[in-house]
Amino acid sequence: MRRTTAARPGGLPAGPGSAEAAPAAVAEPEEDVSSGGALRTEFPFELPRGYVDENGTVHRHGTMRLATARDELVPLRDVRVQENPAYLSVVLLGRVITRLGTLPMVHDGVVENMFASDLAFLQDFYRQVNAEGHTRAGVTCPHCEQPFEVELGGSRLGES
């Protein structure tokens, strides 16, 4: 069977300015599976701006779970995705975000009303957690050009 990037939701498109929009926000798995520990399937994050609900409440802290094959396949049958492939990440993220602030439920309607910087952040976060198996991202210092890693979850940009 041939795999293409267009049909593979795990390859979420990078949002505009996604490199700048990715503050620290993912946690390292607590235990290494290879050493007999439990596999961590949920990862906390903090949105750079936050989702504003209909009451004006800002929700920033959330949790994303690892995606299953079903999570990546079901959105491909969605009419909105078939009409506009860019909608794929919205539907997919609506399936894997398990908590956001005090919202009773997170779904694609919530994701589609997020700020673009938060959507780009979540796309990068999804890719880190699901494709690379960890929540660290390699970056380069703009001043000294030294490479280093940052955690994408659990803290605000610039905080340790």
PDB file of C-alpha atoms in Angstrom:
ATOM      1  CA  MET A   1       0.000   0.000   0.000  1.00  0.00           C
ATOM      2  CA  ARG A   2       1.333   3.419  -0.933  1.00  0.00           C
ATOM      3  CA  ARG A   3       1.306   6.215   1.654  1.00  0.00           C
ATOM      4  CA  THR A   4       1.048   9.822   0.638  1.00  0.00           C
ATOM      5  CA  THR A   5       1.395  12.920   2.759  1.00  0.00           C
ATOM      6  CA  ALA A   6      -1.980  14.224   1.608  1.00  0.00           C
ATOM      7  CA  ALA A   7      -3.761  11.192   3.045  1.00  0.00           C
ATOM      8  CA  ARG A   8      -1.782  11.017   6.273  1.00  0.00           C
ATOM      9  CA  PRO A   9      -3.252  13.244   8.997  1.00  0.00           C
ATOM     10  CA  GLY A  10      -0.210  12.784  11.232  1.00  0.00           C
ATOM     11  CA  GLY A  11       1.613  15.177   8.906  1.00  0.00           C
ATOM     12  CA  LEU A  12      -0.363  18.184  10.017  1.00  0.00           C
ATOM     13  CA  PRO A  13       0.458  21.268   7.989  1.00  0.00           C
ATOM     14  CA  ALA A  14       2.452  23.881   9.812  1.00  0.00           C
ATOM     15  CA  GLY A  15       0.454  26.997  10.520  1.00  0.00           C
ATOM     16  CA  PRO A  16       1.694  30.445   9.585  1.00  0.00           C
ATOM     17  CA  GLY A  17       4.534  31.436  11.855  1.00  0.00           C
ATOM     18  CA  SER A  18       4.383  28.089  13.639  1.00  0.00           C
ATOM     19  CA  ALA A  19       8.059  28.304  14.571  1.00  0.00           C
ATOM     20  CA  GLU A  20       7.490  31.573  16.425  1.00  0.00           C
ATOM     21  CA  ALA A  21       4.125  30.433  17.793  1.00  0.00           C
ATOM     22  CA  ALA A  22       5.548  27.446  19.648  1.00  0.00           C
ATOM     23  CA  PRO A  23       6.201  28.404  23.250  1.00  0.00           C
ATOM     24  CA  ALA A  24       7.279  25.751  25.689  1.00  0.00           C
ATOM     25  CA  ALA A  25       4.414  23.305  26.150  1.00  0.00           C
ATOM     26  CA  VAL A  26       4.867  19.520  26.328  1.00  0.00           C
ATOM     27  CA  ALA A  27       5.991  17.192  29.040  1.00  0.00           C
ATOM     28  CA  GLU A  28       8.464  14.325  28.728  1.00  0.00           C
ATOM     29  CA  PRO A  29       6.943  10.893  29.395  1.00  0.00           C
ATOM     30  CA  GLU A  30       7.322  10.183  33.112  1.00  0.00           C
ATOM     31  CA  GLU A  31       8.712   6.690  32.652  1.00  0.00           C
ATOM     32  CA  ASP A  32      10.649   5.103  29.829  1.00  0.00           C
ATOM     33  CA  VAL A  33       8.675   2.198  28.355  1.00  0.00           C
ATOM     34  CA  SER A  34      11.890   0.345  27.512  1.00  0.00           C
ATOM     35  CA  SER A  35      12.735   0.139  31.215  1.00  0.00           C
ATOM     36  CA  GLY A  36       9.418  -1.516  32.069  1.00  0.00           C
ATOM     37  CA  GLY A  37       7.557   1.687  32.984  1.00  0.00           C
ATOM     38  CA  ALA A  38       4.034   2.612  31.943  1.00  0.00           C
ATOM     39  CA  LEU A  39       3.444   4.331  28.609  1.00  0.00           C
ATOM     40  CA  ARG A  40       2.280   7.892  29.059  1.00  0.00           C
ATOM     41  CA  THR A  41      -0.634   8.617  26.729  1.00  0.00           C
ATOM     42  CA  GLU A  42      -1.679  12.132  27.803  1.00  0.00           C
ATOM     43  CA  PHE A  43       0.415  15.272  27.711  1.00  0.00           C
ATOM     44  CA  PRO A  44      -0.325  18.677  29.274  1.00  0.00           C
ATOM     45  CA  PHE A  45       0.038  21.891  27.317  1.00  0.00           C
ATOM     46  CA  GLU A  46      -0.493  25.622  27.711  1.00  0.00           C
ATOM     47  CA  LEU A  47      -1.751  27.655  24.764  1.00  0.00           C
ATOM     48  CA  PRO A  48       0.192  30.808  23.888  1.00  0.00           C
ATOM     49  CA  ARG A  49      -2.960  32.976  23.811  1.00  0.00           C
ATOM     50  CA  GLY A  50      -5.834  30.820  24.991  1.00  0.00           C
ATOM     51  CA  TYR A  51      -9.298  29.924  23.781  1.00  0.00           C
ATOM     52  CA  VAL A  52     -11.953  32.500  24.680  1.00  0.00           C
ATOM     53  CA  ASP A  53     -15.382  30.952  25.265  1.00  0.00           C
ATOM     54  CA  GLU A  54     -18.781  32.604  24.766  1.00  0.00           C
ATOM     55  CA  ASN A  55     -18.645  34.028  28.328  1.00  0.00           C
ATOM     56  CA  GLY A  56     -15.251  35.639  27.745  1.00  0.00           C
ATOM     57  CA  THR A  57     -13.373  33.112  29.883  1.00  0.00           C
ATOM     58  CA  VAL A  58      -9.859  32.357  28.641  1.00  0.00           C
ATOM     59  CA  HIS A  59      -8.849  28.674  28.679  1.00  0.00           C
ATOM     60  CA  ARG A  60      -5.109  27.980  28.309  1.00  0.00           C
ATOM     61  CA  HIS A  61      -4.213  24.757  30.124  1.00  0.00           C
ATOM     62  CA  GLY A  62      -5.178  21.506  28.477  1.00  0.00           C
ATOM     63  CA  THR A  63      -4.329  17.906  27.812  1.00  0.00           C
ATOM     64  CA  MET A  64      -3.806  16.057  24.547  1.00  0.00           C
ATOM     65  CA  ARG A  65      -3.787  12.280  24.261  1.00  0.00           C
ATOM     66  CA  LEU A  66      -1.857  10.160  21.816  1.00  0.00           C
ATOM     67  CA  ALA A  67      -3.750   9.688  18.566  1.00  0.00           C
ATOM     68  CA  THR A  68      -4.953   6.301  17.401  1.00  0.00           C
ATOM     69  CA  ALA A  69      -5.140   5.089  13.814  1.00  0.00           C
ATOM     70  CA  ARG A  70      -8.908   5.636  14.035  1.00  0.00           C
ATOM     71  CA  ASP A  71      -8.356   9.272  15.071  1.00  0.00           C
ATOM     72  CA  GLU A  72      -6.374   9.814  11.897  1.00  0.00           C
ATOM     73  CA  LEU A  73      -8.721   7.876   9.602  1.00  0.00           C
ATOM     74  CA  VAL A  74     -12.198   9.030  10.693  1.00  0.00           C
ATOM     75  CA  PRO A  75     -11.649  12.727   9.791  1.00  0.00           C
ATOM     76  CA  LEU A  76     -10.864  11.711   6.198  1.00  0.00           C
ATOM     77  CA  ARG A  77     -14.544  10.744   5.812  1.00  0.00           C
ATOM     78  CA  ASP A  78     -15.727  14.118   7.128  1.00  0.00           C
ATOM     79  CA  VAL A  79     -17.384  16.171   4.371  1.00  0.00           C
ATOM     80  CA  ARG A  80     -15.716  19.372   5.619  1.00  0.00           C
ATOM     81  CA  VAL A  81     -12.291  17.746   5.239  1.00  0.00           C
ATOM     82  CA  GLN A  82     -13.148  16.387   1.794  1.00  0.00           C
ATOM     83  CA  GLU A  83     -14.211  19.863   0.655  1.00  0.00           C
ATOM     84  CA  ASN A  84     -11.280  21.623   2.344  1.00  0.00           C
ATOM     85  CA  PRO A  85      -8.244  19.473   3.288  1.00  0.00           C
ATOM     86  CA  ALA A  86      -6.956  22.268   5.550  1.00  0.00           C
ATOM     87  CA  TYR A  87      -9.855  21.450   7.888  1.00  0.00           C
ATOM     88  CA  LEU A  88      -8.240  18.085   8.664  1.00  0.00           C
ATOM     89  CA  SER A  89      -6.140  19.404  11.533  1.00  0.00           C
ATOM     90  CA  VAL A  90      -9.184  21.067  13.127  1.00  0.00           C
ATOM     91  CA  VAL A  91     -11.181  17.818  13.153  1.00  0.00           C
ATOM     92  CA  LEU A  92      -8.202  15.743  14.253  1.00  0.00           C
ATOM     93  CA  LEU A  93      -7.272  18.074  17.112  1.00  0.00           C
ATOM     94  CA  GLY A  94     -10.911  18.130  18.213  1.00  0.00           C
ATOM     95  CA  ARG A  95     -10.648  14.355  18.681  1.00  0.00           C
ATOM     96  CA  VAL A  96      -7.371  14.215  20.651  1.00  0.00           C
ATOM     97  CA  ILE A  97      -7.621  17.218  22.980  1.00  0.00           C
ATOM     98  CA  THR A  98      -9.141  15.720  26.111  1.00  0.00           C
ATOM     99  CA  ARG A  99      -9.295  18.825  28.282  1.00  0.00           C
ATOM    100  CA  LEU A 100      -9.047  22.577  27.878  1.00  0.00           C
ATOM    101  CA  GLY A 101      -9.438  24.764  30.932  1.00  0.00           C
ATOM    102  CA  THR A 102     -12.869  24.348  32.494  1.00  0.00           C
ATOM    103  CA  LEU A 103     -14.684  23.528  29.261  1.00  0.00           C
ATOM    104  CA  PRO A 104     -17.003  20.554  29.727  1.00  0.00           C
ATOM    105  CA  MET A 105     -16.068  19.184  26.290  1.00  0.00           C
ATOM    106  CA  VAL A 106     -13.532  19.910  23.544  1.00  0.00           C
ATOM    107  CA  HIS A 107     -14.581  19.312  19.924  1.00  0.00           C
ATOM    108  CA  ASP A 108     -13.776  20.623  16.458  1.00  0.00           C
ATOM    109  CA  GLY A 109     -16.069  23.629  17.000  1.00  0.00           C
ATOM    110  CA  VAL A 110     -13.818  24.750  19.844  1.00  0.00           C
ATOM    111  CA  VAL A 111     -10.661  24.214  17.788  1.00  0.00           C
ATOM    112  CA  GLU A 112     -11.993  26.147  14.784  1.00  0.00           C
ATOM    113  CA  ASN A 113     -12.597  29.183  16.998  1.00  0.00           C
ATOM    114  CA  MET A 114      -9.068  29.284  18.419  1.00  0.00           C
ATOM    115  CA  PHE A 115      -6.587  31.971  17.507  1.00  0.00           C
ATOM    116  CA  ALA A 116      -4.290  31.027  14.620  1.00  0.00           C
ATOM    117  CA  SER A 117      -1.222  31.055  16.890  1.00  0.00           C
ATOM    118  CA  ASP A 118      -2.879  28.542  19.226  1.00  0.00           C
ATOM    119  CA  LEU A 119      -3.843  26.306  16.292  1.00  0.00           C
ATOM    120  CA  ALA A 120      -0.256  26.402  14.988  1.00  0.00           C
ATOM    121  CA  PHE A 121       1.007  25.570  18.471  1.00  0.00           C
ATOM    122  CA  LEU A 122      -1.356  22.589  18.753  1.00  0.00           C
ATOM    123  CA  GLN A 123      -0.367  21.314  15.303  1.00  0.00           C
ATOM    124  CA  ASP A 124       3.300  21.372  16.339  1.00  0.00           C
ATOM    125  CA  PHE A 125       2.468  19.791  19.695  1.00  0.00           C
ATOM    126  CA  TYR A 126       0.491  16.994  18.000  1.00  0.00           C
ATOM    127  CA  ARG A 127       3.391  16.296  15.672  1.00  0.00           C
ATOM    128  CA  GLN A 128       5.899  16.185  18.536  1.00  0.00           C
ATOM    129  CA  VAL A 129       3.815  13.850  20.686  1.00  0.00           C
ATOM    130  CA  ASN A 130       2.600  11.489  17.962  1.00  0.00           C
ATOM    131  CA  ALA A 131       5.264  11.434  15.277  1.00  0.00           C
ATOM    132  CA  GLU A 132       8.423  11.862  17.292  1.00  0.00           C
ATOM    133  CA  GLY A 133       7.361  10.185  20.539  1.00  0.00           C
ATOM    134  CA  HIS A 134       8.564  12.981  22.806  1.00  0.00           C
ATOM    135  CA  THR A 135       7.740  16.542  23.579  1.00  0.00           C
ATOM    136  CA  ARG A 136      11.106  18.189  23.041  1.00  0.00           C
ATOM    137  CA  ALA A 137      11.890  20.346  20.051  1.00  0.00           C
ATOM    138  CA  GLY A 138      15.321  21.186  18.695  1.00  0.00           C
ATOM    139  CA  VAL A 139      15.917  24.906  18.296  1.00  0.00           C
ATOM    140  CA  THR A 140      18.852  27.196  17.609  1.00  0.00           C
ATOM    141  CA  CYS A 141      19.745  30.293  19.581  1.00  0.00           C
ATOM    142  CA  PRO A 142      19.287  33.317  17.298  1.00  0.00           C
ATOM    143  CA  HIS A 143      22.231  35.089  18.933  1.00  0.00           C
ATOM    144  CA  CYS A 144      24.970  32.498  19.328  1.00  0.00           C
ATOM    145  CA  GLU A 145      23.559  29.916  16.875  1.00  0.00           C
ATOM    146  CA  GLN A 146      24.052  27.069  19.369  1.00  0.00           C
ATOM    147  CA  PRO A 147      21.483  24.255  19.094  1.00  0.00           C
ATOM    148  CA  PHE A 148      19.538  23.138  22.179  1.00  0.00           C
ATOM    149  CA  GLU A 149      16.255  21.436  23.083  1.00  0.00           C
ATOM    150  CA  VAL A 150      13.159  22.919  24.683  1.00  0.00           C
ATOM    151  CA  GLU A 151      10.146  21.256  26.259  1.00  0.00           C
ATOM    152  CA  LEU A 152       6.940  22.123  24.434  1.00  0.00           C
ATOM    153  CA  GLY A 153       4.545  21.525  27.309  1.00  0.00           C
ATOM    154  CA  GLY A 154       3.734  22.514  30.794  1.00  0.00           C
ATOM    155  CA  SER A 155       5.312  25.954  31.020  1.00  0.00           C
ATOM    156  CA  ARG A 156       5.081  29.371  29.473  1.00  0.00           C
ATOM    157  CA  LEU A 157       7.630  30.695  27.035  1.00  0.00           C
ATOM    158  CA  GLY A 158      10.632  31.983  28.914  1.00  0.00           C
ATOM    159  CA  GLU A 159       9.798  30.173  32.140  1.00  0.00           C
ATOM    160  CA  SER A 160      11.707  27.181  33.448  1.00  0.00           C
TER     161      SER A 160
END
